[in-house]
Amino acid sequence: MDRYDLMLQLPDLYRSIPFAELQRVLGEICRRAGEDLDVTLAQLWPQTASGWGLELWETAYGIPVDLSKDEAFRRARVISKLRGQGTPTVELIQAVAASFANGQVEVVEHQDTYC
């Protein structure tokens, strides 16, 4: 059963051609609205954002929008920027570098050089 087939919810009186066509069109509009909602909700998180939503994330975090790059690369930059906020500790630097490089990262501290 199609959840957008509105005719299934109406009495037989409404199954004539004008009403059936109206209900078919309304069902299609509901289906499209549901699809639009799914696409819009996906833009709320950088892990699932694409197209226009990804552009909004990049702009919000001051990342230059480069449409020539693939979306996975652009998405990784936004996620890295999100993870990179806070005091720069060894753990934070490792988390940011690992998320951007998609691999193991080793951070070596040289505190004696700067003290």
mmCIF file of N, CA and C in Angstrom:
data_model
loop_
_atom_site.group_PDB
_atom_site.id
_atom_site.type_symbol
_atom_site.label_atom_id
_atom_site.label_comp_id
_atom_site.label_asym_id
_atom_site.label_seq_id
_atom_site.Cartn_x
_atom_site.Cartn_y
_atom_site.Cartn_z
ATOM 1 N N MET A 1 0.842 -1.178 0.000
ATOM 2 C CA MET A 1 0.000 0.000 0.000
ATOM 3 C C MET A 1 0.884 1.238 0.000
ATOM 4 N N ASP A 2 0.630 2.144 -0.915
ATOM 5 C CA ASP A 2 1.364 3.396 -1.029
ATOM 6 C C ASP A 2 0.816 4.381 -0.008
ATOM 7 N N ARG A 3 1.671 4.907 0.839
ATOM 8 C CA ARG A 3 1.181 5.805 1.888
ATOM 9 C C ARG A 3 0.656 7.118 1.330
ATOM 10 N N TYR A 4 0.977 7.407 0.083
ATOM 11 C CA TYR A 4 0.502 8.638 -0.540
ATOM 12 C C TYR A 4 -0.697 8.404 -1.464
ATOM 13 N N ASP A 5 -1.224 7.200 -1.507
ATOM 14 C CA ASP A 5 -2.429 6.925 -2.299
ATOM 15 C C ASP A 5 -3.631 7.318 -1.452
ATOM 16 N N LEU A 6 -4.032 8.560 -1.595
ATOM 17 C CA LEU A 6 -5.089 9.107 -0.752
ATOM 18 C C LEU A 6 -6.449 8.485 -1.029
ATOM 19 N N MET A 7 -6.643 7.888 -2.199
ATOM 20 C CA MET A 7 -7.928 7.268 -2.546
ATOM 21 C C MET A 7 -8.252 6.100 -1.623
ATOM 22 N N LEU A 8 -7.250 5.463 -1.077
ATOM 23 C CA LEU A 8 -7.490 4.338 -0.181
ATOM 24 C C LEU A 8 -8.140 4.783 1.125
ATOM 25 N N GLN A 9 -8.062 6.062 1.422
ATOM 26 C CA GLN A 9 -8.597 6.574 2.676
ATOM 27 C C GLN A 9 -9.973 7.225 2.510
ATOM 28 N N LEU A 10 -10.493 7.259 1.285
ATOM 29 C CA LEU A 10 -11.775 7.919 1.022
ATOM 30 C C LEU A 10 -12.877 6.900 0.745
ATOM 31 N N PRO A 11 -14.136 7.275 0.997
ATOM 32 C CA PRO A 11 -15.254 6.378 0.677
ATOM 33 C C PRO A 11 -15.428 6.231 -0.837
ATOM 34 N N ASP A 12 -16.184 5.221 -1.247
ATOM 35 C CA ASP A 12 -16.391 4.930 -2.674
ATOM 36 C C ASP A 12 -16.979 6.107 -3.445
ATOM 37 N N LEU A 13 -17.741 6.944 -2.793
ATOM 38 C CA LEU A 13 -18.358 8.098 -3.444
ATOM 39 C C LEU A 13 -17.314 8.974 -4.149
ATOM 40 N N TYR A 14 -16.120 9.046 -3.602
ATOM 41 C CA TYR A 14 -15.075 9.920 -4.140
ATOM 42 C C TYR A 14 -14.186 9.237 -5.173
ATOM 43 N N ARG A 15 -14.541 8.066 -5.615
ATOM 44 C CA ARG A 15 -13.699 7.343 -6.567
ATOM 45 C C ARG A 15 -14.026 7.684 -8.022
ATOM 46 N N SER A 16 -14.838 8.703 -8.245
ATOM 47 C CA SER A 16 -15.125 9.123 -9.622
ATOM 48 C C SER A 16 -13.901 9.844 -10.189
ATOM 49 N N ILE A 17 -13.884 10.026 -11.497
ATOM 50 C CA ILE A 17 -12.705 10.540 -12.197
ATOM 51 C C ILE A 17 -12.203 11.888 -11.671
ATOM 52 N N PRO A 18 -13.048 12.914 -11.479
ATOM 53 C CA PRO A 18 -12.468 14.190 -11.012
ATOM 54 C C PRO A 18 -11.816 14.066 -9.641
ATOM 55 N N PHE A 19 -12.478 13.360 -8.737
ATOM 56 C CA PHE A 19 -11.915 13.199 -7.405
ATOM 57 C C PHE A 19 -10.672 12.317 -7.430
ATOM 58 N N ALA A 20 -10.701 11.285 -8.230
ATOM 59 C CA ALA A 20 -9.547 10.386 -8.323
ATOM 60 C C ALA A 20 -8.326 11.138 -8.838
ATOM 61 N N GLU A 21 -8.519 11.971 -9.848
ATOM 62 C CA GLU A 21 -7.400 12.744 -10.397
ATOM 63 C C GLU A 21 -6.885 13.751 -9.372
ATOM 64 N N LEU A 22 -7.789 14.408 -8.682
ATOM 65 C CA LEU A 22 -7.392 15.361 -7.646
ATOM 66 C C LEU A 22 -6.577 14.660 -6.560
ATOM 67 N N GLN A 23 -7.042 13.516 -6.124
ATOM 68 C CA GLN A 23 -6.335 12.781 -5.083
ATOM 69 C C GLN A 23 -4.982 12.265 -5.580
ATOM 70 N N ARG A 24 -4.909 11.884 -6.866
ATOM 71 C CA ARG A 24 -3.632 11.439 -7.429
ATOM 72 C C ARG A 24 -2.619 12.581 -7.400
ATOM 73 N N VAL A 25 -3.070 13.775 -7.811
ATOM 74 C CA VAL A 25 -2.185 14.944 -7.830
ATOM 75 C C VAL A 25 -1.765 15.318 -6.408
ATOM 76 N N LEU A 26 -2.721 15.324 -5.486
ATOM 77 C CA LEU A 26 -2.383 15.637 -4.098
ATOM 78 C C LEU A 26 -1.412 14.612 -3.511
ATOM 79 N N GLY A 27 -1.605 13.354 -3.857
ATOM 80 C CA GLY A 27 -0.681 12.315 -3.403
ATOM 81 C C GLY A 27 0.722 12.533 -3.937
ATOM 82 N N GLU A 28 0.820 12.929 -5.206
ATOM 83 C CA GLU A 28 2.134 13.204 -5.806
ATOM 84 C C GLU A 28 2.797 14.404 -5.131
ATOM 85 N N ILE A 29 2.009 15.424 -4.824
ATOM 86 C CA ILE A 29 2.551 16.593 -4.126
ATOM 87 C C ILE A 29 3.073 16.192 -2.745
ATOM 88 N N CYS A 30 2.334 15.354 -2.039
ATOM 89 C CA CYS A 30 2.780 14.870 -0.727
ATOM 90 C C CYS A 30 4.063 14.061 -0.847
ATOM 91 N N ARG A 31 4.159 13.230 -1.873
ATOM 92 C CA ARG A 31 5.352 12.417 -2.099
ATOM 93 C C ARG A 31 6.571 13.319 -2.327
ATOM 94 N N ARG A 32 6.398 14.328 -3.183
ATOM 95 C CA ARG A 32 7.505 15.257 -3.471
ATOM 96 C C ARG A 32 7.898 16.048 -2.225
ATOM 97 N N ALA A 33 6.906 16.464 -1.440
ATOM 98 C CA ALA A 33 7.198 17.200 -0.211
ATOM 99 C C ALA A 33 8.006 16.329 0.750
ATOM 100 N N GLY A 34 7.666 15.051 0.823
ATOM 101 C CA GLY A 34 8.426 14.132 1.666
ATOM 102 C C GLY A 34 9.859 13.980 1.199
ATOM 103 N N GLU A 35 10.049 13.882 -0.111
ATOM 104 C CA GLU A 35 11.403 13.781 -0.660
ATOM 105 C C GLU A 35 12.190 15.058 -0.397
ATOM 106 N N ASP A 36 11.543 16.212 -0.578
ATOM 107 C CA ASP A 36 12.202 17.493 -0.307
ATOM 108 C C ASP A 36 12.592 17.609 1.160
ATOM 109 N N LEU A 37 11.739 17.131 2.034
ATOM 110 C CA LEU A 37 12.038 17.158 3.461
ATOM 111 C C LEU A 37 13.272 16.313 3.761
ATOM 112 N N ASP A 38 13.352 15.122 3.172
ATOM 113 C CA ASP A 38 14.509 14.252 3.387
ATOM 114 C C ASP A 38 15.802 14.922 2.930
ATOM 115 N N VAL A 39 15.759 15.553 1.759
ATOM 116 C CA VAL A 39 16.946 16.239 1.230
ATOM 117 C C VAL A 39 17.335 17.399 2.143
ATOM 118 N N THR A 40 16.344 18.155 2.585
ATOM 119 C CA THR A 40 16.617 19.307 3.445
ATOM 120 C C THR A 40 17.182 18.873 4.787
ATOM 121 N N LEU A 41 16.625 17.835 5.376
ATOM 122 C CA LEU A 41 17.134 17.353 6.660
ATOM 123 C C LEU A 41 18.568 16.845 6.540
ATOM 124 N N ALA A 42 18.922 16.288 5.400
ATOM 125 C CA ALA A 42 20.293 15.805 5.196
ATOM 126 C C ALA A 42 21.297 16.953 5.208
ATOM 127 N N GLN A 43 20.854 18.166 4.920
ATOM 128 C CA GLN A 43 21.763 19.313 4.886
ATOM 129 C C GLN A 43 22.095 19.836 6.279
ATOM 130 N N LEU A 44 21.416 19.361 7.309
ATOM 131 C CA LEU A 44 21.624 19.861 8.662
ATOM 132 C C LEU A 44 22.914 19.368 9.293
ATOM 133 N N TRP A 45 23.518 18.322 8.755
ATOM 134 C CA TRP A 45 24.753 17.772 9.295
ATOM 135 C C TRP A 45 25.801 17.728 8.196
ATOM 136 N N PRO A 46 27.028 18.126 8.499
ATOM 137 C CA PRO A 46 28.062 18.128 7.456
ATOM 138 C C PRO A 46 28.375 16.725 6.935
ATOM 139 N N GLN A 47 28.136 15.696 7.736
ATOM 140 C CA GLN A 47 28.408 14.328 7.297
ATOM 141 C C GLN A 47 27.494 13.895 6.160
ATOM 142 N N THR A 48 26.324 14.509 6.038
ATOM 143 C CA THR A 48 25.370 14.121 4.997
ATOM 144 C C THR A 48 25.028 15.258 4.043
ATOM 145 N N ALA A 49 25.568 16.442 4.296
ATOM 146 C CA ALA A 49 25.261 17.597 3.440
ATOM 147 C C ALA A 49 25.839 17.393 2.046
ATOM 148 N N SER A 50 25.158 17.962 1.060
ATOM 149 C CA SER A 50 25.641 17.900 -0.319
ATOM 150 C C SER A 50 25.153 19.135 -1.050
ATOM 151 N N GLY A 51 25.793 19.456 -2.147
ATOM 152 C CA GLY A 51 25.348 20.573 -2.981
ATOM 153 C C GLY A 51 25.230 21.872 -2.220
ATOM 154 N N TRP A 52 24.036 22.439 -2.231
ATOM 155 C CA TRP A 52 23.816 23.749 -1.609
ATOM 156 C C TRP A 52 24.043 23.724 -0.102
ATOM 157 N N GLY A 53 23.731 22.618 0.553
ATOM 158 C CA GLY A 53 23.939 22.522 1.996
ATOM 159 C C GLY A 53 25.410 22.539 2.360
ATOM 160 N N LEU A 54 26.210 21.863 1.558
ATOM 161 C CA LEU A 54 27.654 21.844 1.790
ATOM 162 C C LEU A 54 28.242 23.239 1.592
ATOM 163 N N GLU A 55 27.739 23.964 0.608
ATOM 164 C CA GLU A 55 28.179 25.353 0.400
ATOM 165 C C GLU A 55 27.878 26.207 1.625
ATOM 166 N N LEU A 56 26.706 26.013 2.218
ATOM 167 C CA LEU A 56 26.356 26.778 3.419
ATOM 168 C C LEU A 56 27.298 26.460 4.573
ATOM 169 N N TRP A 57 27.635 25.184 4.751
ATOM 170 C CA TRP A 57 28.568 24.795 5.804
ATOM 171 C C TRP A 57 29.940 25.426 5.568
ATOM 172 N N GLU A 58 30.422 25.362 4.323
ATOM 173 C CA GLU A 58 31.730 25.942 4.009
ATOM 174 C C GLU A 58 31.735 27.446 4.274
ATOM 175 N N THR A 59 30.699 28.122 3.850
ATOM 176 C CA THR A 59 30.613 29.570 4.048
ATOM 177 C C THR A 59 30.549 29.915 5.534
ATOM 178 N N ALA A 60 29.790 29.163 6.299
ATOM 179 C CA ALA A 60 29.639 29.425 7.731
ATOM 180 C C ALA A 60 30.963 29.301 8.473
ATOM 181 N N TYR A 61 31.845 28.429 8.014
ATOM 182 C CA TYR A 61 33.117 28.211 8.698
ATOM 183 C C TYR A 61 34.294 28.853 7.975
ATOM 184 N N GLY A 62 34.005 29.731 7.026
ATOM 185 C CA GLY A 62 35.065 30.484 6.366
ATOM 186 C C GLY A 62 35.945 29.667 5.446
ATOM 187 N N ILE A 63 35.421 28.587 4.928
ATOM 188 C CA ILE A 63 36.175 27.739 4.002
ATOM 189 C C ILE A 63 35.816 28.171 2.584
ATOM 190 N N PRO A 64 36.811 28.450 1.744
ATOM 191 C CA PRO A 64 36.493 28.835 0.362
ATOM 192 C C PRO A 64 35.743 27.712 -0.361
ATOM 193 N N VAL A 65 34.663 28.064 -1.023
ATOM 194 C CA VAL A 65 33.857 27.086 -1.758
ATOM 195 C C VAL A 65 34.556 26.799 -3.080
ATOM 196 N N ASP A 66 34.939 25.540 -3.275
ATOM 197 C CA ASP A 66 35.610 25.128 -4.513
ATOM 198 C C ASP A 66 34.802 23.988 -5.122
ATOM 199 N N LEU A 67 33.938 24.326 -6.068
ATOM 200 C CA LEU A 67 33.051 23.333 -6.671
ATOM 201 C C LEU A 67 33.787 22.329 -7.546
ATOM 202 N N SER A 68 35.068 22.586 -7.854
ATOM 203 C CA SER A 68 35.826 21.638 -8.668
ATOM 204 C C SER A 68 36.265 20.423 -7.846
ATOM 205 N N LYS A 69 36.262 20.546 -6.517
ATOM 206 C CA LYS A 69 36.613 19.419 -5.639
ATOM 207 C C LYS A 69 35.389 18.530 -5.449
ATOM 208 N N ASP A 70 35.635 17.249 -5.198
ATOM 209 C CA ASP A 70 34.496 16.356 -4.982
ATOM 210 C C ASP A 70 33.906 16.594 -3.586
ATOM 211 N N GLU A 71 32.660 16.186 -3.425
ATOM 212 C CA GLU A 71 31.940 16.475 -2.187
ATOM 213 C C GLU A 71 32.557 15.793 -0.975
ATOM 214 N N ALA A 72 33.133 14.618 -1.134
ATOM 215 C CA ALA A 72 33.751 13.920 -0.002
ATOM 216 C C ALA A 72 34.919 14.739 0.549
ATOM 217 N N PHE A 73 35.728 15.310 -0.334
ATOM 218 C CA PHE A 73 36.862 16.139 0.084
ATOM 219 C C PHE A 73 36.364 17.395 0.795
ATOM 220 N N ARG A 74 35.366 18.042 0.209
ATOM 221 C CA ARG A 74 34.819 19.266 0.795
ATOM 222 C C ARG A 74 34.184 18.980 2.152
ATOM 223 N N ARG A 75 33.488 17.857 2.244
ATOM 224 C CA ARG A 75 32.842 17.458 3.497
ATOM 225 C C ARG A 75 33.899 17.207 4.578
ATOM 226 N N ALA A 76 35.008 16.567 4.197
ATOM 227 C CA ALA A 76 36.091 16.297 5.149
ATOM 228 C C ALA A 76 36.694 17.598 5.668
ATOM 229 N N ARG A 77 36.796 18.608 4.816
ATOM 230 C CA ARG A 77 37.337 19.903 5.261
ATOM 231 C C ARG A 77 36.417 20.550 6.293
ATOM 232 N N VAL A 78 35.119 20.481 6.070
ATOM 233 C CA VAL A 78 34.171 21.070 7.022
ATOM 234 C C VAL A 78 34.246 20.330 8.352
ATOM 235 N N ILE A 79 34.258 19.010 8.308
ATOM 236 C CA ILE A 79 34.310 18.214 9.540
ATOM 237 C C ILE A 79 35.609 18.480 10.285
ATOM 238 N N SER A 80 36.713 18.610 9.564
ATOM 239 C CA SER A 80 37.993 18.927 10.200
ATOM 240 C C SER A 80 37.934 20.285 10.877
ATOM 241 N N LYS A 81 37.312 21.235 10.225
ATOM 242 C CA LYS A 81 37.172 22.576 10.801
ATOM 243 C C LYS A 81 36.331 22.517 12.077
ATOM 244 N N LEU A 82 35.272 21.717 12.071
ATOM 245 C CA LEU A 82 34.435 21.571 13.263
ATOM 246 C C LEU A 82 35.215 20.946 14.416
ATOM 247 N N ARG A 83 36.005 19.957 14.111
ATOM 248 C CA ARG A 83 36.778 19.276 15.152
ATOM 249 C C ARG A 83 37.931 20.129 15.641
ATOM 250 N N GLY A 84 38.356 21.071 14.836
ATOM 251 C CA GLY A 84 39.533 21.871 15.159
ATOM 252 C C GLY A 84 39.266 23.055 16.052
ATOM 253 N N GLN A 85 38.098 23.157 16.633
ATOM 254 C CA GLN A 85 37.803 24.288 17.497
ATOM 255 C C GLN A 85 38.136 23.942 18.936
ATOM 256 N N GLY A 86 38.806 24.851 19.605
ATOM 257 C CA GLY A 86 39.172 24.640 20.993
ATOM 258 C C GLY A 86 40.662 24.854 21.202
ATOM 259 N N THR A 87 41.124 24.567 22.405
ATOM 260 C CA THR A 87 42.540 24.705 22.732
ATOM 261 C C THR A 87 43.329 23.647 21.980
ATOM 262 N N PRO A 88 44.418 24.053 21.313
ATOM 263 C CA PRO A 88 45.179 23.076 20.521
ATOM 264 C C PRO A 88 46.002 22.133 21.402
ATOM 265 N N THR A 89 45.402 21.027 21.785
ATOM 266 C CA THR A 89 46.103 19.991 22.534
ATOM 267 C C THR A 89 46.606 18.931 21.558
ATOM 268 N N VAL A 90 47.448 18.045 22.051
ATOM 269 C CA VAL A 90 47.955 16.957 21.211
ATOM 270 C C VAL A 90 46.791 16.123 20.683
ATOM 271 N N GLU A 91 45.820 15.829 21.543
ATOM 272 C CA GLU A 91 44.676 15.015 21.143
ATOM 273 C C GLU A 91 43.857 15.708 20.055
ATOM 274 N N LEU A 92 43.654 17.022 20.207
ATOM 275 C CA LEU A 92 42.890 17.770 19.215
ATOM 276 C C LEU A 92 43.612 17.784 17.874
ATOM 277 N N ILE A 93 44.905 18.029 17.890
ATOM 278 C CA ILE A 93 45.684 18.047 16.647
ATOM 279 C C ILE A 93 45.641 16.678 15.975
ATOM 280 N N GLN A 94 45.757 15.613 16.764
ATOM 281 C CA GLN A 94 45.677 14.260 16.199
ATOM 282 C C GLN A 94 44.302 13.998 15.592
ATOM 283 N N ALA A 95 43.245 14.401 16.288
ATOM 284 C CA ALA A 95 41.888 14.158 15.788
ATOM 285 C C ALA A 95 41.639 14.909 14.488
ATOM 286 N N VAL A 96 42.084 16.159 14.429
ATOM 287 C CA VAL A 96 41.881 16.950 13.214
ATOM 288 C C VAL A 96 42.691 16.372 12.063
ATOM 289 N N ALA A 97 43.957 16.082 12.299
ATOM 290 C CA ALA A 97 44.811 15.551 11.233
ATOM 291 C C ALA A 97 44.321 14.179 10.770
ATOM 292 N N ALA A 98 43.888 13.334 11.692
ATOM 293 C CA ALA A 98 43.411 12.000 11.320
ATOM 294 C C ALA A 98 42.126 12.079 10.504
ATOM 295 N N SER A 99 41.252 13.008 10.849
ATOM 296 C CA SER A 99 40.002 13.113 10.089
ATOM 297 C C SER A 99 40.244 13.663 8.698
ATOM 298 N N PHE A 100 41.234 14.512 8.551
ATOM 299 C CA PHE A 100 41.517 15.089 7.239
ATOM 300 C C PHE A 100 42.326 14.130 6.380
ATOM 301 N N ALA A 101 43.279 13.440 6.997
ATOM 302 C CA ALA A 101 44.158 12.538 6.253
ATOM 303 C C ALA A 101 43.583 11.129 6.152
ATOM 304 N N ASN A 102 42.533 10.833 6.917
ATOM 305 C CA ASN A 102 41.926 9.495 6.941
ATOM 306 C C ASN A 102 42.937 8.413 7.301
ATOM 307 N N GLY A 103 43.725 8.676 8.312
ATOM 308 C CA GLY A 103 44.709 7.669 8.682
ATOM 309 C C GLY A 103 45.288 7.922 10.056
ATOM 310 N N GLN A 104 46.353 7.189 10.367
ATOM 311 C CA GLN A 104 47.051 7.316 11.637
ATOM 312 C C GLN A 104 47.941 8.553 11.612
ATOM 313 N N VAL A 105 47.973 9.262 12.728
ATOM 314 C CA VAL A 105 48.776 10.474 12.831
ATOM 315 C C VAL A 105 49.530 10.424 14.148
ATOM 316 N N GLU A 106 50.785 10.821 14.096
ATOM 317 C CA GLU A 106 51.588 10.910 15.311
ATOM 318 C C GLU A 106 51.996 12.360 15.493
ATOM 319 N N VAL A 107 51.762 12.890 16.690
ATOM 320 C CA VAL A 107 52.142 14.266 17.003
ATOM 321 C C VAL A 107 53.272 14.209 18.017
ATOM 322 N N VAL A 108 54.371 14.871 17.698
ATOM 323 C CA VAL A 108 55.541 14.903 18.581
ATOM 324 C C VAL A 108 55.642 16.303 19.165
ATOM 325 N N GLU A 109 55.688 16.380 20.495
ATOM 326 C CA GLU A 109 55.790 17.676 21.163
ATOM 327 C C GLU A 109 57.257 18.050 21.349
ATOM 328 N N HIS A 110 57.555 19.315 21.123
ATOM 329 C CA HIS A 110 58.903 19.853 21.351
ATOM 330 C C HIS A 110 58.771 21.079 22.244
ATOM 331 N N GLN A 111 58.309 20.866 23.471
ATOM 332 C CA GLN A 111 58.065 21.979 24.380
ATOM 333 C C GLN A 111 59.344 22.709 24.758
ATOM 334 N N ASP A 112 60.442 21.984 24.886
ATOM 335 C CA ASP A 112 61.705 22.609 25.291
ATOM 336 C C ASP A 112 62.180 23.646 24.274
ATOM 337 N N THR A 113 61.776 23.515 23.032
ATOM 338 C CA THR A 113 62.170 24.458 21.988
ATOM 339 C C THR A 113 61.498 25.813 22.190
ATOM 340 N N TYR A 114 60.313 25.829 22.779
ATOM 341 C CA TYR A 114 59.536 27.062 22.893
ATOM 342 C C TYR A 114 59.517 27.648 24.300
ATOM 343 N N CYS A 115 60.191 27.037 25.243
ATOM 344 C CA CYS A 115 60.178 27.555 26.625
ATOM 345 C C CYS A 115 61.414 28.353 26.925
#
